[in-house]
mmCIF file of C-alpha atoms in Angstrom:
data_model
loop_
_atom_site.group_PDB
_atom_site.id
_atom_site.type_symbol
_atom_site.label_atom_id
_atom_site.label_comp_id
_atom_site.label_asym_id
_atom_site.label_seq_id
_atom_site.Cartn_x
_atom_site.Cartn_y
_atom_site.Cartn_z
ATOM 1 C CA SER A 1 3.596 -19.102 -47.734
ATOM 2 C CA CYS A 2 5.971 -18.827 -51.046
ATOM 3 C CA ALA A 3 9.652 -19.953 -50.546
ATOM 4 C CA ALA A 4 10.990 -19.179 -53.747
ATOM 5 C CA SER A 5 14.610 -17.768 -52.658
ATOM 6 C CA SER A 6 15.000 -21.332 -50.994
ATOM 7 C CA SER A 7 17.137 -23.875 -53.358
ATOM 8 C CA PRO A 8 15.963 -26.869 -54.450
ATOM 9 C CA THR A 9 17.697 -30.015 -53.629
ATOM 10 C CA ASN A 10 18.468 -33.005 -55.303
ATOM 11 C CA THR A 11 18.239 -31.501 -59.075
ATOM 12 C CA GLY A 12 20.922 -33.077 -60.321
ATOM 13 C CA ARG A 13 22.915 -30.132 -61.325
ATOM 14 C CA HIS A 14 25.889 -28.328 -60.032
ATOM 15 C CA PRO A 15 24.600 -27.177 -56.162
ATOM 16 C CA PHE A 16 26.461 -23.686 -56.732
ATOM 17 C CA CYS A 17 24.390 -22.590 -59.923
ATOM 18 C CA LEU A 18 21.205 -22.129 -57.593
ATOM 19 C CA ARG A 19 22.221 -20.685 -54.515
ATOM 20 C CA HIS A 20 25.306 -18.017 -55.678
ATOM 21 C CA CYS A 21 26.622 -15.574 -58.244
ATOM 22 C CA CYS A 22 27.815 -17.777 -60.944
ATOM 23 C CA ALA A 23 29.986 -16.081 -63.960
ATOM 24 C CA ARG A 24 30.414 -19.145 -66.406
ATOM 25 C CA ARG A 25 28.476 -21.979 -67.346
ATOM 26 C CA HIS A 26 28.911 -25.202 -64.902
ATOM 27 C CA PRO A 27 28.923 -28.500 -66.936
ATOM 28 C CA GLY A 28 25.586 -30.198 -67.136
ATOM 29 C CA CYS A 29 23.589 -27.244 -65.494
ATOM 30 C CA GLY A 30 22.083 -25.267 -68.559
ATOM 31 C CA ARG A 31 22.840 -22.056 -66.697
ATOM 32 C CA PRO A 32 23.008 -19.015 -69.394
ATOM 33 C CA ARG A 33 26.312 -17.542 -69.234
ATOM 34 C CA GLY A 34 26.528 -14.804 -66.553
ATOM 35 C CA ILE A 35 23.068 -14.575 -64.595
ATOM 36 C CA GLU A 36 23.637 -13.617 -60.927
ATOM 37 C CA VAL A 37 21.728 -12.483 -57.924
ATOM 38 C CA ALA A 38 22.445 -10.154 -55.520
ATOM 39 C CA ARG A 39 20.709 -11.056 -52.331
ATOM 40 C CA TYR A 40 19.304 -7.984 -50.521
ATOM 41 C CA SER A 41 19.802 -9.869 -47.047
ATOM 42 C CA GLN A 42 23.215 -10.793 -47.770
ATOM 43 C CA LEU A 43 24.941 -7.772 -49.237
ATOM 44 C CA PRO A 44 27.215 -5.635 -46.606
ATOM 45 C CA GLN A 45 26.166 -2.193 -45.704
ATOM 46 C CA PHE A 46 28.789 0.138 -45.978
ATOM 47 C CA ASP A 47 28.954 3.937 -44.216
ATOM 48 C CA ALA A 48 29.507 5.924 -46.792
ATOM 49 C CA SER A 49 32.095 8.495 -45.490
ATOM 50 C CA ILE A 50 31.454 10.947 -48.254
ATOM 51 C CA LEU A 51 31.373 14.936 -47.554
ATOM 52 C CA ASP A 52 27.717 15.111 -46.857
ATOM 53 C CA THR A 53 27.604 12.002 -44.115
ATOM 54 C CA TYR A 54 29.597 14.585 -42.008
ATOM 55 C CA ILE A 55 26.557 16.139 -41.516
ATOM 56 C CA PRO A 56 23.934 14.617 -39.118
ATOM 57 C CA ARG A 57 21.066 14.943 -41.225
ATOM 58 C CA CYS A 58 22.381 13.177 -43.740
ATOM 59 C CA THR A 59 24.054 9.929 -42.090
ATOM 60 C CA ARG A 60 22.845 6.758 -44.284
ATOM 61 C CA LEU A 61 24.329 3.130 -44.929
ATOM 62 C CA THR A 62 24.946 1.765 -48.751
ATOM 63 C CA GLN A 63 24.923 -1.467 -50.142
ATOM 64 C CA LEU A 64 26.926 -1.170 -53.293
ATOM 65 C CA HIS A 65 25.715 -2.910 -56.662
ATOM 66 C CA PHE A 66 27.804 -1.931 -59.585
ATOM 67 C CA GLY A 67 30.455 0.864 -59.261
ATOM 68 C CA HIS A 68 32.878 2.045 -56.579
ATOM 69 C CA ILE A 69 32.542 3.985 -53.258
ATOM 70 C CA VAL A 70 35.331 6.742 -53.699
ATOM 71 C CA SER A 71 35.564 6.585 -49.676
ATOM 72 C CA ASN A 72 35.941 2.973 -49.821
ATOM 73 C CA PRO A 73 37.034 1.828 -52.955
ATOM 74 C CA HIS A 74 38.111 -1.925 -51.849
ATOM 75 C CA ALA A 75 34.234 -2.065 -51.201
ATOM 76 C CA PRO A 76 33.242 -5.355 -53.245
ATOM 77 C CA MET A 77 30.348 -4.862 -55.743
ATOM 78 C CA ALA A 78 27.507 -7.418 -55.459
ATOM 79 C CA PHE A 79 27.601 -8.315 -58.828
ATOM 80 C CA LYS A 80 31.196 -9.567 -60.434
ATOM 81 C CA GLU A 81 30.360 -7.697 -63.932
ATOM 82 C CA LYS A 82 30.217 -4.135 -64.403
ATOM 83 C CA MET A 83 27.128 -2.692 -66.762
ATOM 84 C CA GLY A 84 28.292 0.728 -67.135
ATOM 85 C CA TYR A 85 26.456 2.590 -64.406
ATOM 86 C CA ASN A 86 26.962 2.974 -60.684
ATOM 87 C CA MET A 87 23.878 1.640 -58.417
ATOM 88 C CA THR A 88 23.308 1.349 -54.956
ATOM 89 C CA TYR A 89 20.704 1.028 -52.106
ATOM 90 C CA ASN A 90 20.650 3.448 -49.626
ATOM 91 C CA LEU A 91 19.323 2.278 -45.904
ATOM 92 C CA VAL A 92 18.223 6.169 -44.691
ATOM 93 C CA PRO A 93 16.945 6.958 -41.147
ATOM 94 C CA PRO A 94 13.685 8.706 -40.785
ATOM 95 C CA LYS A 95 14.129 12.362 -41.621
ATOM 96 C CA HIS A 96 17.633 11.802 -42.760
ATOM 97 C CA GLY A 97 18.648 12.371 -46.689
ATOM 98 C CA ASN A 98 21.507 13.448 -48.810
ATOM 99 C CA ALA A 99 22.743 16.979 -49.359
ATOM 100 C CA LEU A 100 21.864 19.214 -52.119
ATOM 101 C CA HIS A 101 24.234 18.379 -55.240
ATOM 102 C CA MET A 102 24.121 18.112 -59.066
ATOM 103 C CA HIS A 103 25.855 15.637 -61.541
ATOM 104 C CA ARG A 104 26.421 16.305 -65.583
ATOM 105 C CA SER A 105 24.440 13.587 -66.092
ATOM 106 C CA ILE A 106 20.771 12.323 -64.937
ATOM 107 C CA GLU A 107 20.328 10.659 -61.781
ATOM 108 C CA ILE A 108 17.580 8.118 -61.214
ATOM 109 C CA PHE A 109 15.911 7.551 -57.715
ATOM 110 C CA VAL A 110 13.654 4.855 -56.983
ATOM 111 C CA ALA A 111 11.264 4.209 -53.686
ATOM 112 C CA LEU A 112 11.999 1.015 -52.752
ATOM 113 C CA ASP A 113 9.836 1.343 -49.735
ATOM 114 C CA GLY A 114 8.470 4.129 -47.455
ATOM 115 C CA ARG A 115 7.976 7.842 -48.820
ATOM 116 C CA TRP A 116 10.677 9.803 -50.266
ATOM 117 C CA GLU A 117 10.752 13.787 -50.663
ATOM 118 C CA ILE A 118 12.629 14.895 -53.874
ATOM 119 C CA ALA A 119 13.755 18.410 -53.590
ATOM 120 C CA TRP A 120 15.380 20.504 -56.602
ATOM 121 C CA GLY A 121 16.429 24.201 -56.953
ATOM 122 C CA MET A 122 19.341 25.797 -55.171
ATOM 123 C CA GLU A 123 17.631 25.921 -51.534
ATOM 124 C CA GLY A 124 15.705 22.555 -52.513
ATOM 125 C CA GLU A 125 12.790 24.745 -52.553
ATOM 126 C CA ASN A 126 10.586 22.559 -55.167
ATOM 127 C CA THR A 127 9.730 19.086 -53.816
ATOM 128 C CA VAL A 128 7.696 16.302 -55.080
ATOM 129 C CA VAL A 129 6.718 12.683 -52.862
ATOM 130 C CA LEU A 130 7.617 9.325 -54.368
ATOM 131 C CA GLN A 131 5.123 6.702 -52.999
ATOM 132 C CA PRO A 132 6.740 3.124 -52.903
ATOM 133 C CA TRP A 133 8.073 2.124 -56.401
ATOM 134 C CA ASP A 134 7.802 5.527 -57.872
ATOM 135 C CA PHE A 135 11.027 6.545 -59.615
ATOM 136 C CA VAL A 136 12.473 10.065 -60.879
ATOM 137 C CA ALA A 137 15.045 10.694 -63.333
ATOM 138 C CA VAL A 138 16.524 14.367 -62.277
ATOM 139 C CA PRO A 139 18.225 15.794 -65.188
ATOM 140 C CA ALA A 140 21.901 16.767 -65.479
ATOM 141 C CA ARG A 141 23.093 19.816 -63.816
ATOM 142 C CA VAL A 142 20.140 20.278 -61.723
ATOM 143 C CA CYS A 143 20.215 21.056 -57.898
ATOM 144 C CA HIS A 144 18.510 18.104 -55.902
ATOM 145 C CA SER A 145 18.381 15.664 -52.884
ATOM 146 C CA TYR A 146 16.430 13.009 -51.252
ATOM 147 C CA LYS A 147 14.601 12.576 -48.048
ATOM 148 C CA ASN A 148 13.192 9.847 -46.208
ATOM 149 C CA ILE A 149 10.031 11.518 -45.028
ATOM 150 C CA GLU A 150 8.734 8.187 -42.877
ATOM 151 C CA GLU A 151 8.063 9.430 -39.271
ATOM 152 C CA GLN A 152 9.429 5.974 -37.363
ATOM 153 C CA THR A 153 11.306 3.715 -40.155
ATOM 154 C CA ALA A 154 14.401 3.444 -41.977
ATOM 155 C CA GLN A 155 13.703 3.398 -45.657
ATOM 156 C CA ASN A 156 15.894 1.931 -48.640
ATOM 157 C CA ILE A 157 15.967 4.607 -51.990
ATOM 158 C CA MET A 158 17.608 3.079 -55.152
ATOM 159 C CA THR A 159 20.029 4.926 -57.112
ATOM 160 C CA ILE A 160 21.294 4.889 -60.526
ATOM 161 C CA LEU A 161 23.936 7.016 -61.567
ATOM 162 C CA PRO A 162 25.078 6.633 -65.294
ATOM 163 C CA GLY A 163 27.527 9.047 -66.634
ATOM 164 C CA LYS A 164 31.125 9.947 -65.936
ATOM 165 C CA SER A 165 32.146 10.657 -62.330
ATOM 166 C CA TRP A 166 31.642 14.175 -61.162
ATOM 167 C CA ILE A 167 29.984 16.097 -58.805
ATOM 168 C CA THR A 168 28.932 19.769 -57.534
ATOM 169 C CA TRP A 169 27.661 20.313 -54.219
ATOM 170 C CA ALA A 170 25.446 23.171 -53.282
ATOM 171 C CA PRO A 171 26.400 26.566 -51.849
ATOM 172 C CA ASN A 172 26.786 25.807 -47.997
ATOM 173 C CA VAL A 173 27.359 22.350 -48.281
ATOM 174 C CA VAL A 174 31.080 22.185 -47.937
ATOM 175 C CA ALA A 175 31.055 24.772 -45.182
ATOM 176 C CA GLU A 176 28.402 22.946 -43.266
ATOM 177 C CA ALA A 177 30.379 19.454 -43.661
ATOM 178 C CA ARG A 178 33.646 21.480 -42.569
ATOM 179 C CA LYS A 179 31.918 22.396 -39.408
ATOM 180 C CA ASN A 180 31.142 19.070 -38.680
ATOM 181 C CA GLY A 181 34.806 17.786 -39.033
ATOM 182 C CA ALA A 182 35.251 17.176 -42.611
ATOM 183 C CA GLU A 183 38.744 17.910 -43.806
ATOM 184 C CA CYS A 184 38.094 18.648 -47.666
ATOM 185 C CA ASP A 185 39.430 20.631 -50.657
ATOM 186 C CA GLU A 186 37.464 23.964 -51.764
ATOM 187 C CA ASN A 187 35.591 21.143 -54.120
ATOM 188 C CA GLY A 188 34.328 18.896 -51.262
ATOM 189 C CA VAL A 189 36.508 16.087 -52.123
ATOM 190 C CA LEU A 190 38.044 14.355 -48.447
ATOM 191 C CA LEU A 191 41.724 14.893 -48.547
ATOM 192 C CA LYS A 192 42.060 11.357 -46.842
ATOM 193 C CA TYR A 193 40.810 9.811 -49.819
ATOM 194 C CA ALA A 194 42.468 11.885 -52.224
ATOM 195 C CA HIS A 195 44.987 9.509 -52.721
ATOM 196 C CA LEU A 196 42.939 6.797 -53.590
ATOM 197 C CA VAL A 197 42.861 8.349 -57.294
ATOM 198 C CA SER A 198 45.357 9.699 -59.758
ATOM 199 C CA SER A 199 43.887 13.092 -59.559
ATOM 200 C CA THR A 200 40.823 14.481 -58.087
ATOM 201 C CA LYS A 201 40.474 17.395 -60.376
ATOM 202 C CA GLY A 202 37.958 16.118 -62.875
ATOM 203 C CA LEU A 203 35.817 14.401 -59.817
ATOM 204 C CA ALA A 204 34.591 17.482 -58.509
ATOM 205 C CA SER A 205 33.997 21.628 -59.063
ATOM 206 C CA ALA A 206 32.912 24.373 -56.828
ATOM 207 C CA ALA A 207 29.548 25.350 -57.102
ATOM 208 C CA GLU A 208 30.292 28.773 -58.227
ATOM 209 C CA THR A 209 32.225 28.039 -61.318
ATOM 210 C CA VAL A 210 29.798 25.730 -62.960
ATOM 211 C CA PRO A 211 26.353 26.115 -64.473
ATOM 212 C CA TRP A 212 23.470 25.108 -63.128
ATOM 213 C CA LYS A 213 20.150 24.100 -64.492
ATOM 214 C CA SER A 214 16.874 25.686 -63.296
ATOM 215 C CA MET A 215 13.821 24.184 -63.160
ATOM 216 C CA GLY A 216 10.734 25.749 -61.590
ATOM 217 C CA PRO A 217 7.963 23.761 -59.236
ATOM 218 C CA ASP A 218 6.209 22.217 -62.021
ATOM 219 C CA ASP A 219 9.182 21.227 -64.642
ATOM 220 C CA MET A 220 10.071 18.080 -62.691
ATOM 221 C CA ALA A 221 6.561 16.310 -63.788
ATOM 222 C CA PRO A 222 7.748 14.922 -67.217
ATOM 223 C CA TYR A 223 10.913 13.164 -65.368
ATOM 224 C CA LEU A 224 8.429 11.840 -62.540
ATOM 225 C CA HIS A 225 7.257 7.908 -63.084
ATOM 226 C CA ARG A 226 4.387 7.063 -60.948
ATOM 227 C CA PHE A 227 4.083 3.070 -60.372
ATOM 228 C CA GLY A 228 0.173 3.765 -60.811
ATOM 229 C CA GLU A 229 0.642 5.162 -64.471
ATOM 230 C CA ASN A 230 3.090 2.369 -65.868
ATOM 231 C CA ARG A 231 4.801 4.755 -67.876
ATOM 232 C CA PRO A 232 8.517 3.642 -69.043
ATOM 233 C CA PHE A 233 11.446 5.633 -69.082
ATOM 234 C CA GLU A 234 13.931 5.948 -71.894
ATOM 235 C CA CYS A 235 17.225 8.402 -72.192
ATOM 236 C CA ARG A 236 19.651 8.379 -74.604
ATOM 237 C CA MET A 237 22.726 10.084 -73.140
ATOM 238 C CA THR A 238 24.356 11.745 -75.745
ATOM 239 C CA GLU A 239 26.287 13.948 -73.819
ATOM 240 C CA GLU A 240 28.219 10.501 -72.835
ATOM 241 C CA VAL A 241 29.439 9.522 -75.734
ATOM 242 C CA ALA A 242 32.713 7.666 -75.720
ATOM 243 C CA GLU A 243 34.684 7.944 -79.132
ATOM 244 C CA GLY A 244 33.748 5.640 -81.444
ATOM 245 C CA SER A 245 30.741 4.489 -79.681
ATOM 246 C CA GLU A 246 27.187 4.684 -79.376
ATOM 247 C CA ALA A 247 25.672 7.011 -76.990
ATOM 248 C CA PRO A 248 24.574 5.266 -73.665
ATOM 249 C CA TYR A 249 20.923 4.266 -73.123
ATOM 250 C CA VAL A 250 18.908 3.203 -70.628
ATOM 251 C CA GLU A 251 15.170 2.100 -69.739
ATOM 252 C CA MET A 252 13.319 1.043 -66.918
ATOM 253 C CA PHE A 253 10.312 0.270 -66.867
ATOM 254 C CA TRP A 254 7.782 -2.310 -64.380
ATOM 255 C CA LYS A 255 6.339 -5.895 -64.942
ATOM 256 C CA THR A 256 3.938 -7.542 -63.050
ATOM 257 C CA VAL A 257 3.874 -11.510 -63.035
ATOM 258 C CA LYS A 258 0.423 -12.988 -62.264
ATOM 259 C CA PRO A 259 0.512 -15.579 -60.053
ATOM 260 C CA ASP A 260 1.677 -19.597 -61.057
ATOM 261 C CA SER A 261 2.733 -17.575 -64.352
ATOM 262 C CA SER A 262 5.798 -16.907 -66.169
ATOM 263 C CA VAL A 263 7.065 -14.148 -68.977
ATOM 264 C CA SER A 264 10.058 -14.250 -70.985
ATOM 265 C CA LEU A 265 12.472 -11.287 -70.888
ATOM 266 C CA PRO A 266 12.255 -9.372 -74.259
ATOM 267 C CA ARG A 267 15.692 -10.057 -76.086
ATOM 268 C CA LYS A 268 17.520 -7.156 -77.794
ATOM 269 C CA ALA A 269 20.950 -7.244 -79.543
ATOM 270 C CA GLY A 270 23.484 -5.560 -76.943
ATOM 271 C CA VAL A 271 21.436 -4.576 -73.927
ATOM 272 C CA ASP A 272 22.104 -6.026 -70.488
ATOM 273 C CA MET A 273 18.993 -6.466 -68.133
ATOM 274 C CA LEU A 274 18.729 -5.586 -64.207
ATOM 275 C CA VAL A 275 15.536 -7.512 -62.630
ATOM 276 C CA THR A 276 14.889 -5.736 -59.198
ATOM 277 C CA VAL A 277 12.200 -7.787 -57.321
ATOM 278 C CA LEU A 278 9.924 -4.905 -55.833
ATOM 279 C CA ASP A 279 7.582 -7.537 -54.196
ATOM 280 C CA GLY A 280 7.071 -11.452 -54.221
ATOM 281 C CA SER A 281 9.595 -14.199 -55.510
ATOM 282 C CA ILE A 282 10.593 -15.470 -58.904
ATOM 283 C CA LEU A 283 12.242 -18.127 -60.247
ATOM 284 C CA VAL A 284 14.520 -17.452 -62.979
ATOM 285 C CA LYS A 285 14.525 -20.171 -65.496
ATOM 286 C CA THR A 286 15.652 -21.370 -69.270
ATOM 287 C CA ARG A 287 12.869 -21.533 -72.093
ATOM 288 C CA ASN A 288 12.757 -25.512 -71.143
ATOM 289 C CA GLY A 289 11.932 -25.395 -67.425
ATOM 290 C CA ARG A 290 15.236 -25.677 -66.016
ATOM 291 C CA PRO A 291 16.004 -23.331 -62.647
ATOM 292 C CA ILE A 292 18.721 -20.882 -63.197
ATOM 293 C CA ALA A 293 18.244 -18.853 -60.011
ATOM 294 C CA ALA A 294 15.512 -17.746 -57.359
ATOM 295 C CA ALA A 295 15.024 -14.364 -56.288
ATOM 296 C CA GLY A 296 12.770 -12.507 -53.238
ATOM 297 C CA ARG A 297 12.192 -9.187 -52.441
ATOM 298 C CA LEU A 298 14.485 -6.517 -52.713
ATOM 299 C CA ASP A 299 16.738 -9.170 -54.621
ATOM 300 C CA ALA A 300 18.440 -8.072 -57.833
ATOM 301 C CA VAL A 301 19.387 -10.172 -60.945
ATOM 302 C CA ARG A 302 21.461 -9.180 -63.418
ATOM 303 C CA VAL A 303 20.851 -10.652 -66.866
ATOM 304 C CA PRO A 304 23.807 -9.611 -69.057
ATOM 305 C CA ARG A 305 23.577 -9.762 -73.031
ATOM 306 C CA GLN A 306 25.474 -12.598 -73.588
ATOM 307 C CA ALA A 307 22.732 -14.919 -71.929
ATOM 308 C CA LEU A 308 20.041 -12.610 -73.639
ATOM 309 C CA GLN A 309 21.803 -13.695 -76.546
ATOM 310 C CA ALA A 310 22.335 -17.193 -75.866
ATOM 311 C CA ALA A 311 18.678 -18.179 -75.248
ATOM 312 C CA ASP A 312 15.380 -17.574 -73.716
ATOM 313 C CA VAL A 313 15.226 -16.177 -70.111
ATOM 314 C CA VAL A 314 12.106 -16.918 -68.090
ATOM 315 C CA ILE A 315 11.011 -14.958 -65.080
ATOM 316 C CA ARG A 316 8.254 -17.430 -63.097
ATOM 317 C CA ASN A 317 6.080 -16.377 -60.158
ATOM 318 C CA PRO A 318 5.413 -19.601 -58.313
ATOM 319 C CA CYS A 319 3.386 -17.837 -55.728
ATOM 320 C CA PRO A 320 -0.222 -17.382 -54.974
ATOM 321 C CA THR A 321 -0.098 -13.499 -55.051
ATOM 322 C CA LEU A 322 0.932 -11.076 -57.914
ATOM 323 C CA CYS A 323 4.823 -10.265 -58.155
ATOM 324 C CA THR A 324 5.880 -6.683 -59.112
ATOM 325 C CA LEU A 325 9.102 -6.285 -60.615
ATOM 326 C CA LEU A 326 11.389 -3.238 -62.041
ATOM 327 C CA VAL A 327 12.993 -3.979 -65.285
ATOM 328 C CA THR A 328 16.284 -1.806 -65.974
ATOM 329 C CA VAL A 329 17.523 -2.092 -69.491
ATOM 330 C CA THR A 330 21.071 -0.656 -70.495
ATOM 331 C CA GLN A 331 23.336 -0.399 -73.453
ATOM 332 C CA MET A 332 26.663 1.347 -71.271
ATOM 333 C CA ARG A 333 29.452 -1.188 -71.449
ATOM 334 C CA SER A 334 31.566 1.589 -73.062
ATOM 335 C CA GLN A 335 31.238 3.609 -69.665
ATOM 336 C CA ASN A 336 32.755 0.443 -67.761
ATOM 337 C CA GLU A 337 36.190 1.913 -67.278
ATOM 338 C CA LEU A 338 35.315 5.093 -66.010
ATOM 339 C CA TYR A 339 35.877 5.868 -62.332
ATOM 340 C CA PHE A 340 32.248 5.915 -60.518
ATOM 341 C CA HIS A 341 31.742 7.476 -57.279
ATOM 342 C CA LEU A 342 29.044 7.727 -54.709
ATOM 343 C CA CYS A 343 26.817 10.766 -53.720
#
């Protein structure tokens, strides 16, 4: 077996560096600044008490990597430093999912395990199935939802939501949630959480007051990225430009590392990276071979721009089997102070 996620002993370096998140350099350890590991097995799971979770078919648990949960603003992020977008893992029971809704920015869904139905259209009348490790980038203002279509097993889906905090629920979602006990305003903002933000006016809108983008049954194909096709995703979000800054940018691609082999992360000025281990285990090292961190399946490694600027960061597969990674490259620091909320 391969136990890359266990910590080496007698390294002569600060023991904290190999086992935990580290936001600063420890003397003598040679660790690039700011690299952190979020371990799937150690992250707390939260009930996401937002509007649609009052609907029985929409219950789920959430692990928060970046951002805030509007219903639980004190829930700690897995990482100490933001990178400008909201990211979660959602553990969803069989045949459950979220309710139809839309945002003013793209929303990305990654099937971490199991099969997932992505629906779009005002009634969710169009669907596509994500196989494990596929992802889809749903365009802004498109009504959409996801559902775990496995028969017996709870599965994980990863969501990335860049852009300003804002949601509109599909018609009838607010009414259905109210029938199941939700106390909310006409836009679906839960009243018991409204006091947690200075104003809820900018968080949501009623379905009949906003424009929705229509997409037919074949129109999602350009936004669907199959693992087997290995087609990367790139998007510059021109609608989310903060004054005096460059438009936020996101890129996603898969990377496989052969057994007992290494790859260097690309160094591009001003970008942050997140490495999600889809399968296998990795060691994160400096170019001269010093260990920085270890990560296993569904762990996520944050490699901030200051670490990439300072030195080469090497990913090594110490195992006898292939390792598969999903790399998310972003340039979104200008978005850090925007209020993100989960949906």
